[in-house]
CSV table of C-alpha atoms and ligand atoms in Angstrom, one decimal:
chain,number,residue,atom,x,y,z
A,1,MET,CA,-187.6,-169.3,16.7
A,2,ARG,CA,-190.1,-172.0,15.8
A,3,LEU,CA,-189.8,-173.4,12.4
A,4,GLN,CA,-192.3,-175.1,10.1
A,5,SER,CA,-192.3,-176.0,6.4
A,6,VAL,CA,-195.1,-176.1,4.0
A,7,ILE,CA,-194.3,-178.2,0.9
A,8,LEU,CA,-196.5,-177.6,-2.1
A,9,ALA,CA,-197.3,-180.9,-3.9
A,10,ALA,CA,-200.8,-180.7,-5.1
A,11,GLY,CA,-200.3,-179.8,-8.7
A,12,SER,CA,-201.0,-182.2,-11.5
A,13,GLY,CA,-197.9,-181.7,-13.5
A,14,THR,CA,-199.7,-181.8,-16.8
A,15,ARG,CA,-196.5,-181.5,-18.8
A,16,MET,CA,-195.2,-184.7,-17.4
A,17,LYS,CA,-197.9,-186.6,-19.4
A,18,SER,CA,-198.0,-189.2,-16.7
A,19,LYS,CA,-200.5,-191.3,-14.7
A,20,LEU,CA,-198.3,-190.7,-11.7
A,21,PRO,CA,-198.6,-187.4,-9.7
A,22,LYS,CA,-195.6,-185.3,-10.6
A,23,VAL,CA,-194.0,-185.2,-7.2
A,24,LEU,CA,-193.9,-189.1,-7.1
A,25,HIS,CA,-191.5,-189.3,-10.0
A,26,ARG,CA,-188.2,-190.5,-8.8
A,27,VAL,CA,-184.8,-188.9,-8.9
A,28,CYS,CA,-181.8,-191.1,-8.0
A,29,GLY,CA,-184.2,-193.7,-6.5
A,30,GLU,CA,-186.4,-191.5,-4.3
A,31,THR,CA,-189.6,-189.5,-5.1
A,32,MET,CA,-189.0,-185.8,-5.6
A,33,LEU,CA,-191.3,-185.1,-2.7
A,34,GLN,CA,-189.3,-187.4,-0.3
A,35,HIS,CA,-186.1,-185.6,-1.3
A,36,VAL,CA,-187.7,-182.3,-0.3
A,37,ILE,CA,-189.0,-183.7,3.0
A,38,ASP,CA,-185.6,-185.2,3.8
A,39,ILE,CA,-183.8,-181.9,3.1
A,40,SER,CA,-186.3,-180.0,5.2
A,41,LYS,CA,-185.7,-182.4,8.1
A,42,GLU,CA,-181.9,-182.2,7.6
A,43,SER,CA,-182.3,-178.5,7.9
A,44,ASN,CA,-183.7,-179.0,11.4
A,45,ILE,CA,-187.3,-178.5,10.5
A,46,GLN,CA,-189.3,-181.2,12.3
A,47,ASP,CA,-192.7,-179.8,11.6
A,48,ASN,CA,-193.5,-180.5,7.9
A,49,ILE,CA,-196.8,-180.0,6.2
A,50,VAL,CA,-197.4,-181.4,2.7
A,51,ILE,CA,-200.2,-180.0,0.5
A,52,ILE,CA,-201.6,-182.8,-1.5
A,53,GLY,CA,-204.3,-182.7,-4.2
A,54,HIS,CA,-203.7,-184.3,-7.5
A,55,GLY,CA,-203.4,-188.1,-6.7
A,56,ALA,CA,-203.7,-187.3,-3.0
A,57,ASP,CA,-204.1,-190.9,-1.9
A,58,LYS,CA,-201.2,-192.1,-3.9
A,59,VAL,CA,-199.0,-189.3,-2.6
A,60,LYS,CA,-200.1,-189.9,1.0
A,61,GLU,CA,-199.2,-193.6,0.8
A,62,THR,CA,-195.6,-192.7,0.2
A,63,LEU,CA,-195.3,-190.4,3.3
A,64,ASP,CA,-194.3,-191.2,6.8
A,65,PRO,CA,-197.3,-191.1,9.1
A,66,GLU,CA,-195.7,-188.3,11.1
A,67,ILE,CA,-195.9,-185.9,8.1
A,68,LYS,CA,-198.9,-183.7,8.3
A,69,THR,CA,-200.9,-183.3,5.1
A,70,ALA,CA,-203.6,-180.8,4.0
A,71,LEU,CA,-205.8,-181.5,1.1
A,72,GLN,CA,-206.3,-179.1,-1.8
A,73,SER,CA,-209.0,-180.7,-3.8
A,74,GLU,CA,-209.0,-178.1,-6.5
A,75,GLN,CA,-205.7,-176.7,-7.6
A,76,LEU,CA,-206.5,-173.0,-7.7
A,77,GLY,CA,-202.9,-171.8,-7.3
A,78,THR,CA,-199.9,-171.7,-4.9
A,79,GLY,CA,-201.6,-169.2,-2.6
A,80,HIS,CA,-204.7,-171.3,-2.4
A,81,ALA,CA,-202.5,-174.3,-1.7
A,82,VAL,CA,-201.1,-172.7,1.4
A,83,MET,CA,-204.6,-171.5,2.5
A,84,MET,CA,-205.5,-175.2,2.8
A,85,ALA,CA,-203.0,-175.6,5.6
A,86,GLU,CA,-204.4,-172.7,7.6
A,87,ASP,CA,-205.4,-174.7,10.6
A,88,LEU,CA,-202.0,-176.3,10.8
A,89,LEU,CA,-199.8,-173.1,10.4
A,90,LEU,CA,-197.7,-171.9,13.3
A,91,GLU,CA,-199.1,-168.9,15.3
A,92,SER,CA,-195.7,-167.4,15.5
A,93,GLY,CA,-192.3,-168.2,14.1
A,94,THR,CA,-190.9,-168.8,10.6
A,95,ILE,CA,-192.7,-170.7,7.9
A,96,LEU,CA,-190.6,-172.0,5.0
A,97,VAL,CA,-192.5,-172.7,1.8
A,98,LEU,CA,-190.9,-175.4,-0.4
A,99,CYS,CA,-191.9,-177.0,-3.7
A,100,GLY,CA,-192.4,-180.7,-4.0
A,101,ASP,CA,-191.1,-180.5,-7.6
A,102,GLY,CA,-187.7,-179.0,-6.6
A,103,PRO,CA,-185.7,-181.9,-5.3
A,104,LEU,CA,-182.3,-180.2,-5.7
A,105,ILE,CA,-182.7,-177.7,-2.8
A,106,THR,CA,-179.9,-178.1,-0.3
A,107,LYS,CA,-179.6,-177.9,3.5
A,108,GLU,CA,-177.0,-175.1,3.1
A,109,THR,CA,-179.3,-173.0,1.0
A,110,ILE,CA,-182.3,-173.4,3.3
A,111,THR,CA,-180.3,-172.6,6.4
A,112,SER,CA,-178.8,-169.5,4.8
A,113,LEU,CA,-182.2,-168.4,3.5
A,114,ILE,CA,-183.7,-168.7,7.0
A,115,SER,CA,-180.8,-166.9,8.7
A,116,HIS,CA,-180.9,-164.1,6.0
A,117,HIS,CA,-184.7,-163.8,6.7
A,118,GLU,CA,-184.4,-163.8,10.5
A,119,LYS,CA,-181.3,-161.5,10.7
A,120,GLY,CA,-182.9,-159.0,8.3
A,121,LYS,CA,-186.1,-159.1,10.3
A,122,TYR,CA,-188.1,-159.4,7.1
A,123,VAL,CA,-191.8,-160.4,7.2
A,124,ALA,CA,-191.1,-162.4,4.0
A,125,THR,CA,-188.0,-163.4,2.1
A,126,VAL,CA,-187.9,-164.9,-1.4
A,127,LEU,CA,-185.1,-167.1,-2.7
A,128,THR,CA,-184.0,-166.0,-6.2
A,129,THR,CA,-181.3,-166.6,-8.8
A,130,GLU,CA,-180.4,-165.4,-12.2
A,131,LEU,CA,-181.1,-167.7,-15.2
A,132,GLU,CA,-179.8,-167.3,-18.7
A,133,ASN,CA,-183.2,-168.6,-19.9
A,134,PRO,CA,-185.7,-167.5,-17.3
A,135,HIS,CA,-188.7,-168.6,-19.4
A,136,GLY,CA,-191.6,-170.0,-17.4
A,137,TYR,CA,-190.5,-168.7,-14.1
A,138,GLY,CA,-191.9,-165.7,-12.1
A,139,ARG,CA,-189.6,-162.6,-12.5
A,140,ILE,CA,-188.4,-160.5,-9.6
A,141,LEU,CA,-189.2,-156.8,-10.0
A,142,ARG,CA,-187.0,-154.4,-8.0
A,143,GLN,CA,-187.4,-150.7,-7.2
A,144,GLY,CA,-185.3,-147.9,-5.8
A,145,GLU,CA,-182.1,-149.1,-4.0
A,146,ASN,CA,-182.6,-152.6,-5.4
A,147,GLU,CA,-185.5,-153.3,-3.0
A,148,PHE,CA,-188.1,-155.9,-3.7
A,149,LEU,CA,-191.2,-154.6,-5.6
A,150,LYS,CA,-193.1,-157.7,-6.7
A,151,ILE,CA,-193.1,-161.0,-8.6
A,152,VAL,CA,-194.6,-161.2,-12.1
A,153,GLU,CA,-195.6,-164.5,-13.6
A,154,GLU,CA,-194.5,-165.3,-17.1
A,155,LYS,CA,-198.1,-165.3,-18.3
A,156,ASP,CA,-198.8,-161.9,-16.7
A,157,ALA,CA,-195.5,-160.3,-17.7
A,158,THR,CA,-195.0,-157.5,-20.2
A,159,GLU,CA,-192.3,-157.8,-22.9
A,160,SER,CA,-189.8,-155.8,-20.9
A,161,GLU,CA,-190.5,-157.7,-17.7
A,162,LYS,CA,-189.8,-160.9,-19.6
A,163,GLN,CA,-186.3,-159.6,-20.2
A,164,ILE,CA,-185.6,-159.8,-16.4
A,165,LYS,CA,-183.3,-162.7,-15.6
A,166,GLU,CA,-183.8,-162.8,-11.9
A,167,ILE,CA,-186.4,-165.5,-11.1
A,168,ASN,CA,-188.5,-166.6,-8.2
A,169,SER,CA,-187.5,-170.1,-7.0
A,170,GLY,CA,-190.9,-170.7,-5.4
A,171,ILE,CA,-189.2,-171.0,-2.1
A,172,TYR,CA,-189.8,-168.4,0.7
A,173,CYS,CA,-189.6,-167.7,4.4
A,174,PHE,CA,-192.6,-166.0,6.0
A,175,ASP,CA,-193.2,-164.6,9.4
A,176,ALA,CA,-196.0,-167.0,10.5
A,177,GLN,CA,-198.4,-164.3,11.7
A,178,ALA,CA,-197.8,-162.1,8.6
A,179,LEU,CA,-198.5,-165.1,6.3
A,180,ARG,CA,-201.7,-166.0,8.2
A,181,GLU,CA,-203.0,-162.4,8.0
A,182,THR,CA,-202.1,-162.1,4.3
A,183,LEU,CA,-203.5,-165.3,2.8
A,184,PRO,CA,-207.2,-164.2,2.9
A,185,LEU,CA,-206.2,-161.0,1.0
A,186,ILE,CA,-204.9,-162.8,-2.0
A,187,LYS,CA,-207.1,-162.4,-5.1
A,188,ASN,CA,-207.2,-164.4,-8.3
A,189,ASN,CA,-207.4,-161.5,-10.8
A,190,ASN,CA,-204.6,-162.6,-13.1
A,191,ALA,CA,-204.0,-164.3,-16.4
A,192,GLN,CA,-204.4,-167.8,-15.0
A,193,GLY,CA,-207.3,-167.0,-12.6
A,194,GLU,CA,-205.3,-168.5,-9.7
A,195,TYR,CA,-204.5,-167.4,-6.2
A,196,TYR,CA,-200.8,-166.7,-6.4
A,197,LEU,CA,-198.7,-167.1,-3.3
A,198,THR,CA,-196.3,-164.6,-4.8
A,199,ASP,CA,-199.0,-161.9,-4.3
A,200,ALA,CA,-198.6,-162.3,-0.5
A,201,LEU,CA,-195.2,-160.6,-0.9
A,202,SER,CA,-196.5,-157.6,-2.8
A,203,ILE,CA,-199.5,-157.2,-0.4
A,204,LEU,CA,-197.1,-157.1,2.5
A,205,LYS,CA,-194.8,-154.7,0.6
A,206,ASP,CA,-197.8,-152.4,0.0
A,207,GLN,CA,-198.5,-152.5,3.7
A,208,GLY,CA,-195.0,-150.9,4.1
A,209,LYS,CA,-193.4,-154.1,5.5
A,210,SER,CA,-190.0,-155.1,4.6
A,211,ILE,CA,-189.4,-157.9,2.2
A,212,GLY,CA,-186.1,-159.7,1.8
A,213,VAL,CA,-184.6,-161.1,-1.3
A,214,TYR,CA,-182.0,-163.9,-0.9
A,215,LYS,CA,-180.2,-164.4,-4.2
A,216,ILE,CA,-178.0,-167.4,-4.8
A,217,ASP,CA,-175.4,-168.0,-7.6
A,218,ASP,CA,-175.9,-171.7,-7.9
A,219,TYR,CA,-179.1,-172.0,-9.9
A,220,GLU,CA,-179.0,-175.8,-9.7
A,221,ASP,CA,-180.5,-175.7,-6.2
A,222,ILE,CA,-183.8,-174.4,-7.4
A,223,VAL,CA,-184.4,-176.2,-10.7
A,224,ALA,CA,-188.0,-177.3,-10.8
A,225,VAL,CA,-189.3,-180.3,-12.7
A,226,ASN,CA,-192.2,-179.6,-15.0
A,227,SER,CA,-191.3,-182.0,-17.8
A,228,ARG,CA,-189.5,-185.3,-18.4
A,229,ILE,CA,-186.7,-183.4,-19.9
A,230,GLN,CA,-186.2,-181.4,-16.8
A,231,LEU,CA,-186.6,-184.7,-14.8
A,232,ALA,CA,-183.5,-186.0,-16.6
A,233,GLN,CA,-181.6,-182.8,-16.1
A,234,VAL,CA,-182.3,-182.9,-12.4
A,235,GLU,CA,-181.4,-186.6,-12.2
A,236,LYS,CA,-178.0,-185.7,-13.9
A,237,ILE,CA,-177.3,-183.0,-11.4
A,238,MET,CA,-178.2,-185.1,-8.4
A,239,ARG,CA,-176.2,-188.1,-9.7
A,240,ARG,CA,-173.2,-185.9,-10.1
A,241,ARG,CA,-173.6,-184.5,-6.5
A,242,ILE,CA,-173.9,-188.0,-5.1
A,243,ALA,CA,-170.8,-189.2,-7.1
A,244,HIS,CA,-168.8,-186.1,-5.8
A,245,LYS,CA,-169.8,-186.9,-2.2
A,246,HIS,CA,-168.4,-190.4,-2.5
A,247,MET,CA,-165.2,-189.3,-4.3
A,248,GLU,CA,-164.6,-186.7,-1.6
A,249,SER,CA,-164.8,-189.5,1.0
A,250,GLY,CA,-162.3,-191.6,-0.8
A,251,VAL,CA,-164.1,-193.7,-3.4
A,252,THR,CA,-162.7,-193.9,-6.9
A,253,ILE,CA,-165.4,-193.6,-9.6
A,254,ILE,CA,-163.8,-194.2,-13.0
A,255,ASN,CA,-166.5,-192.4,-14.9
A,256,PRO,CA,-169.1,-190.7,-12.8
A,257,GLU,CA,-171.2,-189.8,-15.9
A,258,HIS,CA,-171.7,-193.5,-16.5
A,259,THR,CA,-172.3,-194.7,-12.9
A,260,TYR,CA,-175.6,-194.7,-11.2
A,261,ILE,CA,-175.6,-194.5,-7.4
A,262,GLU,CA,-178.7,-193.8,-5.5
A,263,LYS,CA,-178.9,-191.4,-2.6
A,264,ASN,CA,-178.9,-193.9,0.4
A,265,VAL,CA,-175.9,-196.0,-0.8
A,266,VAL,CA,-172.9,-196.2,1.5
A,267,ILE,CA,-169.4,-196.9,0.0
A,268,GLY,CA,-166.1,-197.4,1.9
A,269,PRO,CA,-162.9,-195.7,1.0
A,270,ASP,CA,-160.5,-197.1,-1.7
A,271,THR,CA,-163.3,-199.0,-3.3
A,272,ILE,CA,-163.2,-198.6,-7.1
A,273,ILE,CA,-166.3,-198.3,-9.1
A,274,TYR,CA,-166.1,-199.0,-12.9
A,275,PRO,CA,-168.4,-197.6,-15.6
A,276,GLY,CA,-171.9,-198.9,-16.0
A,277,VAL,CA,-172.3,-199.8,-12.3
A,278,SER,CA,-175.7,-199.3,-10.7
A,279,LEU,CA,-175.9,-199.2,-6.9
A,280,THR,CA,-179.4,-198.8,-5.6
A,281,GLY,CA,-181.7,-198.8,-2.5
A,282,HIS,CA,-180.1,-199.4,0.9
A,283,THR,CA,-176.9,-200.9,-0.5
A,284,ILE,CA,-173.7,-200.8,1.7
A,285,ILE,CA,-170.3,-201.5,0.2
A,286,GLY,CA,-167.1,-201.8,2.3
A,287,GLU,CA,-163.6,-200.7,1.7
A,288,ASP,CA,-161.1,-201.8,-1.0
A,289,CYS,CA,-163.7,-203.4,-3.2
A,290,ILE,CA,-163.6,-203.5,-6.9
A,291,ILE,CA,-167.1,-203.2,-8.5
A,292,GLY,CA,-166.5,-204.1,-12.1
A,293,ASN,CA,-168.3,-202.8,-15.2
A,294,ASN,CA,-172.1,-203.2,-15.5
A,295,THR,CA,-172.5,-204.7,-12.0
A,296,LYS,CA,-176.0,-204.1,-10.5
A,297,ILE,CA,-176.3,-204.2,-6.7
A,298,GLU,CA,-179.7,-203.6,-5.1
A,299,ASN,CA,-180.5,-203.4,-1.4
A,300,SER,CA,-177.4,-205.5,-0.5
A,301,THR,CA,-174.5,-205.5,1.8
A,302,ILE,CA,-171.0,-206.1,0.5
A,303,GLY,CA,-168.0,-206.5,2.8
A,304,ASN,CA,-164.4,-205.3,2.4
A,305,SER,CA,-162.0,-206.3,-0.4
A,306,VAL,CA,-164.7,-207.9,-2.4
A,307,ASN,CA,-164.3,-208.2,-6.2
A,308,ILE,CA,-167.5,-208.2,-8.2
A,309,GLN,CA,-167.4,-208.4,-12.0
A,310,ASN,CA,-170.4,-207.9,-14.3
A,311,SER,CA,-172.9,-209.4,-11.9
A,312,THR,CA,-176.3,-208.8,-10.4
A,313,ILE,CA,-176.8,-208.9,-6.7
A,314,ILE,CA,-180.2,-208.4,-5.2
A,315,GLU,CA,-181.1,-208.3,-1.4
A,316,SER,CA,-178.1,-210.3,-0.5
A,317,VAL,CA,-175.0,-210.2,1.6
A,318,VAL,CA,-171.4,-210.9,0.4
A,319,GLU,CA,-168.7,-211.0,3.0
A,320,ASP,CA,-165.0,-209.9,2.9
A,321,HIS,CA,-162.4,-211.1,0.4
A,322,THR,CA,-165.0,-212.9,-1.8
A,323,SER,CA,-165.1,-212.7,-5.6
A,324,VAL,CA,-168.3,-212.7,-7.6
A,325,GLY,CA,-168.6,-213.1,-11.4
A,326,PRO,CA,-168.3,-212.4,-14.2
A,327,TYR,CA,-172.0,-212.9,-14.9
A,328,ALA,CA,-173.1,-214.2,-11.6
A,329,TYR,CA,-176.7,-213.7,-10.4
A,330,LEU,CA,-177.3,-213.5,-6.6
A,331,ARG,CA,-181.1,-213.4,-6.1
A,332,PRO,CA,-182.7,-212.4,-2.8
A,333,ASN,CA,-181.8,-213.7,0.5
A,334,SER,CA,-178.4,-215.1,-0.5
A,335,HIS,CA,-175.6,-214.9,2.0
A,336,VAL,CA,-172.0,-215.5,0.8
A,337,GLY,CA,-169.3,-215.9,3.4
A,338,LYS,CA,-165.6,-214.8,3.4
A,339,HIS,CA,-163.0,-215.9,0.8
A,340,VAL,CA,-165.7,-217.5,-1.3
A,341,LYS,CA,-165.6,-217.7,-5.1
A,342,ILE,CA,-168.8,-217.4,-7.0
A,343,GLY,CA,-167.8,-217.7,-10.6
A,344,ASP,CA,-169.3,-217.2,-14.1
A,345,PHE,CA,-172.9,-218.1,-14.7
A,346,VAL,CA,-173.6,-219.1,-11.2
A,347,GLU,CA,-177.1,-218.4,-9.9
A,348,LEU,CA,-177.9,-218.3,-6.2
A,349,LYS,CA,-181.3,-217.9,-4.6
A,350,ASN,CA,-182.0,-218.1,-0.9
A,351,ALA,CA,-178.7,-219.8,-0.4
A,352,LYS,CA,-176.1,-219.5,2.3
A,353,ILE,CA,-172.5,-220.3,1.3
A,354,GLY,CA,-169.8,-220.8,4.0
A,355,ASP,CA,-166.3,-219.4,4.1
A,356,TYR,CA,-163.7,-220.6,1.6
A,357,SER,CA,-166.3,-222.5,-0.5
A,358,LYS,CA,-166.3,-222.3,-4.3
A,359,ALA,CA,-168.8,-222.6,-7.1
A,360,SER,CA,-166.6,-221.6,-10.0
A,361,HIS,CA,-168.8,-222.0,-13.0
A,362,LEU,CA,-172.3,-222.7,-14.3
A,363,ALA,CA,-174.4,-223.8,-11.3
A,364,TYR,CA,-177.8,-223.2,-9.9
A,365,ILE,CA,-177.9,-223.1,-6.1
A,366,GLY,CA,-181.4,-222.5,-4.8
A,367,ASP,CA,-182.8,-222.9,-1.3
A,368,ALA,CA,-179.5,-224.3,0.0
A,369,GLU,CA,-177.2,-224.2,3.0
A,370,ILE,CA,-173.6,-224.9,2.1
A,371,GLY,CA,-170.9,-225.2,4.7
A,372,LYS,CA,-167.3,-224.1,4.7
A,373,ASN,CA,-164.6,-225.2,2.2
A,374,VAL,CA,-167.2,-226.9,-0.1
A,375,ASN,CA,-166.5,-227.3,-3.8
A,376,ILE,CA,-169.4,-227.1,-6.1
A,377,GLY,CA,-168.4,-228.4,-9.5
A,378,CYS,CA,-169.3,-227.1,-13.0
A,379,GLY,CA,-172.9,-227.6,-14.0
A,380,VAL,CA,-174.2,-228.6,-10.6
A,381,VAL,CA,-178.0,-228.1,-10.1
A,382,PHE,CA,-179.7,-227.8,-6.8
A,383,VAL,CA,-183.0,-229.2,-7.8
A,384,ASN,CA,-185.2,-227.4,-5.4
A,385,TYR,CA,-188.6,-227.4,-7.0
A,386,ASP,CA,-190.8,-230.4,-7.5
A,387,GLY,CA,-193.4,-228.6,-9.5
A,388,LYS,CA,-195.4,-227.7,-6.4
A,389,GLU,CA,-193.1,-226.8,-3.6
A,390,LYS,CA,-189.6,-225.6,-2.9
A,391,HIS,CA,-187.3,-227.9,-0.9
A,392,LYS,CA,-184.0,-227.3,0.9
A,393,THR,CA,-180.5,-228.9,0.3
A,394,ILE,CA,-177.9,-229.0,3.0
A,395,VAL,CA,-174.2,-229.5,2.1
A,396,LYS,CA,-171.9,-229.7,5.2
A,397,ASP,CA,-168.3,-228.5,5.5
A,398,ASN,CA,-165.5,-229.9,3.2
A,399,ALA,CA,-168.0,-231.7,0.9
A,400,PHE,CA,-167.2,-232.0,-2.8
A,401,ILE,CA,-170.0,-232.0,-5.4
A,402,GLY,CA,-168.6,-233.3,-8.7
A,403,SER,CA,-169.5,-231.6,-12.0
A,404,ASN,CA,-172.9,-231.9,-13.5
A,405,ALA,CA,-174.4,-233.5,-10.4
A,406,ASN,CA,-178.1,-233.0,-9.5
A,407,LEU,CA,-179.0,-232.7,-5.9
A,408,ILE,CA,-182.7,-233.4,-5.6
A,409,ALA,CA,-184.1,-231.6,-2.6
A,410,PRO,CA,-184.8,-232.2,0.2
A,411,VAL,CA,-181.4,-233.8,0.5
A,412,LEU,CA,-178.3,-233.8,2.8
A,413,VAL,CA,-174.6,-234.2,2.0
A,414,GLU,CA,-172.8,-234.8,5.3
A,415,GLU,CA,-169.4,-233.5,6.2
A,416,SER,CA,-166.6,-234.4,3.7
A,417,GLY,CA,-169.2,-236.3,1.6
A,418,TYR,CA,-168.2,-236.7,-2.0
A,419,VAL,CA,-170.6,-236.8,-4.9
A,420,ALA,CA,-169.3,-238.3,-8.1
A,421,SER,CA,-169.6,-236.3,-11.2
A,422,GLY,CA,-172.8,-236.8,-13.1
A,423,SER,CA,-174.7,-238.2,-10.2
A,424,THR,CA,-178.3,-237.6,-9.4
A,425,ILE,CA,-178.5,-237.6,-5.6
A,426,THR,CA,-181.8,-238.3,-3.9
A,427,LYS,CA,-180.6,-239.8,-0.6
A,428,THR,CA,-178.4,-238.6,2.2
A,429,VAL,CA,-174.6,-238.8,1.4
A,430,PRO,CA,-173.1,-240.0,4.7
A,431,LYS,CA,-170.0,-238.4,6.3
A,432,GLY,CA,-166.8,-239.1,4.3
A,433,ALA,CA,-168.6,-241.3,1.8
A,434,LEU,CA,-168.4,-241.2,-2.0
A,435,ALA,CA,-171.9,-241.3,-3.6
A,436,VAL,CA,-172.0,-242.5,-7.2
A,437,ALA,CA,-175.5,-242.3,-8.7
A,438,ARG,CA,-175.0,-242.8,-12.4
A,439,SER,CA,-175.2,-245.8,-14.8
A,440,GLN,CA,-172.0,-247.9,-15.3
A,441,GLN,CA,-170.0,-247.4,-18.4
A,442,SER,CA,-169.7,-250.4,-20.8
A,443,ASN,CA,-167.3,-250.5,-23.8
A,444,LYS,CA,-168.1,-252.3,-27.0
A,445,ILE,CA,-164.7,-253.1,-28.5
A,446,GLY,CA,-164.3,-252.6,-32.2
A,447,TRP,CA,-167.9,-251.3,-32.6
A,448,VAL,CA,-166.9,-248.3,-34.8
A,449,GLU,CA,-165.0,-250.3,-37.4
A,450,LYS,CA,-167.8,-253.0,-37.5
A,451,ARG,CA,-170.3,-250.3,-38.3
A,452,GLY,CA,-168.0,-249.0,-41.1
A,453,LEU,CA,-167.6,-245.7,-39.4
A,454,LEU,CA,-163.8,-245.8,-39.0
A,455,LYS,CA,-162.2,-242.7,-40.6
A,456,THR,CA,-159.0,-243.0,-42.6
A,457,LYS,CA,-156.6,-240.1,-43.0
A,458,GLU,CA,-157.9,-239.3,-46.5
A,459,ASP,CA,-161.5,-238.9,-45.3
B,1,UD1,C1,-194.4,-171.0,-9.3
B,1,UD1,C2,-194.3,-169.5,-9.0
B,1,UD1,C3,-193.3,-168.9,-9.9
B,1,UD1,C4,-192.0,-169.6,-9.7
B,1,UD1,C5,-192.1,-171.1,-9.9
B,1,UD1,C6,-190.8,-171.8,-9.5
B,1,UD1,C7,-196.6,-168.8,-8.3
B,1,UD1,C8,-197.8,-168.1,-8.7
B,1,UD1,N1,-195.6,-168.9,-9.2
B,1,UD1,O1,-194.9,-171.1,-10.7
B,1,UD1,O2,-193.2,-167.5,-9.6
B,1,UD1,O3,-191.0,-169.0,-10.5
B,1,UD1,O4,-193.2,-171.6,-9.1
B,1,UD1,O5,-190.9,-173.1,-9.8
B,1,UD1,O6,-196.5,-169.3,-7.2
B,1,UD1,N2,-199.1,-176.3,-6.5
B,1,UD1,C9,-200.0,-176.7,-5.6
B,1,UD1,N3,-201.3,-176.3,-5.8
B,1,UD1,C10,-201.7,-175.5,-6.8
B,1,UD1,C11,-200.7,-175.1,-7.7
B,1,UD1,C12,-199.4,-175.5,-7.5
B,1,UD1,O7,-199.8,-177.5,-4.6
B,1,UD1,O8,-202.8,-175.1,-6.9
B,1,UD1,C13,-197.7,-176.8,-6.3
B,1,UD1,C14,-197.2,-177.7,-7.4
B,1,UD1,O9,-197.5,-179.0,-7.1
B,1,UD1,C15,-195.7,-177.4,-7.4
B,1,UD1,C16,-195.6,-176.0,-6.9
B,1,UD1,O10,-196.8,-175.7,-6.2
B,1,UD1,O11,-195.0,-178.2,-6.5
B,1,UD1,C17,-195.4,-175.0,-8.0
B,1,UD1,O12,-196.5,-175.0,-8.8
B,1,UD1,P1,-196.4,-174.8,-10.4
B,1,UD1,O13,-197.7,-174.9,-11.0
B,1,UD1,O14,-195.3,-175.6,-11.0
B,1,UD1,O15,-196.0,-173.2,-10.3
B,1,UD1,P2,-195.4,-172.4,-11.5
B,1,UD1,O16,-196.4,-172.0,-12.4
B,1,UD1,O17,-194.2,-173.1,-12.0
B,2,CA,CA1,-193.3,-175.2,-11.6
């Protein structure tokens, strides 16, 4: 059976009180709309149509070019939204309608809904659930032997209909041909003056066709976001789901409630994640790592057995058995090798650090290439900026940069070159040489006493 999805995403989302179209608000790092598209594709639906309207250009910019779009320039209701895709709809097969503001839908639910629909040979099937507080949702009315009768919107419902707890998820399967024939028959004679997609089901029902209802227990799958409060609720649910997935595959998360992991992050088994950690974008973390409290890692790759404490790592790579932090800051395009130590208050930017090298405390290393087994002392500054341009520093294997040295780029320290503490280096340090670039010390004997500054015990 051919499959197609139509994703409704044209609404303005007034209650979000936002400049951003509702479906572009992010949940666990991705727009709500992209989540829905991803799930649709994971459910084996390659043909996806997104109905855009409010902020259409902005929404379109976020989509892969292969995604078809149909423009609904005036938002006259969910039925009207689907009408806008008329030219793109399948001639025959199954059309799944999804909502761009319902990012928690799962592959399992979509697949079971489609199979319920196809096995039951229904012309349309609606996905429903029961809610303790059904306020705001369309209610499912049943008749006779629990058969579907119709869907009543909150605003059109009588007091007794409002008591019904079974609600419409806004997700449906339609027989393509039946949907195409029914769309033109939908009217807007209701409390909101809108063309309701829900009416397509009662029209088909009145024609004597059989309508399926697929009711699920887990209401979380269908929570829709209409406000920032619901956005936070959905974020919480998705965050929990992501944490569970990692824990099930062998990651320890000490406190999942206080750990923020985005959807596309990959983590190896036996890695331990402490509270307050934020792992975002396309971050990959290996096995047996310790990611300590309040560490933030964005679009970075971390090897195996890496220990990171209280640090920020952005668009960088850290290889196996290295330790970072506490309070290190790895800015974009840094690449730290194996068995390296990047200690407290060390900042890296566009810097490559070779295996077994150390920068244990208080250093700025920008635009640099550092070899293997190099020691960068406390307080070293790679002076990369002359006020106009950035320049590069190269430090070769086994070099030693004494504490509080300045390396004024562009400059080169050759293999096993030593830089004396406190030096300001502006010229190449040759292989195996000691470079001393600081003023000589002179001692003025007896100076303190002559000045009358000598302290006695009584002072
Ligand atoms: C709709 C359903 C309701 C269901 C609820 C589930 C109708 C008439 N009602 O109500 O039964 O319980 O969803 O969340 O269908 N949209 C458009 N164009 C429009 C209007 C809406 O694309 O003209 C999109 C919105 O962007 C959104 C989705 O359709 O993604 C649902 O729209 P919304 O206005 O939130 O519908 P509800 O009134 O909540
Ligand atoms: Ca809604």
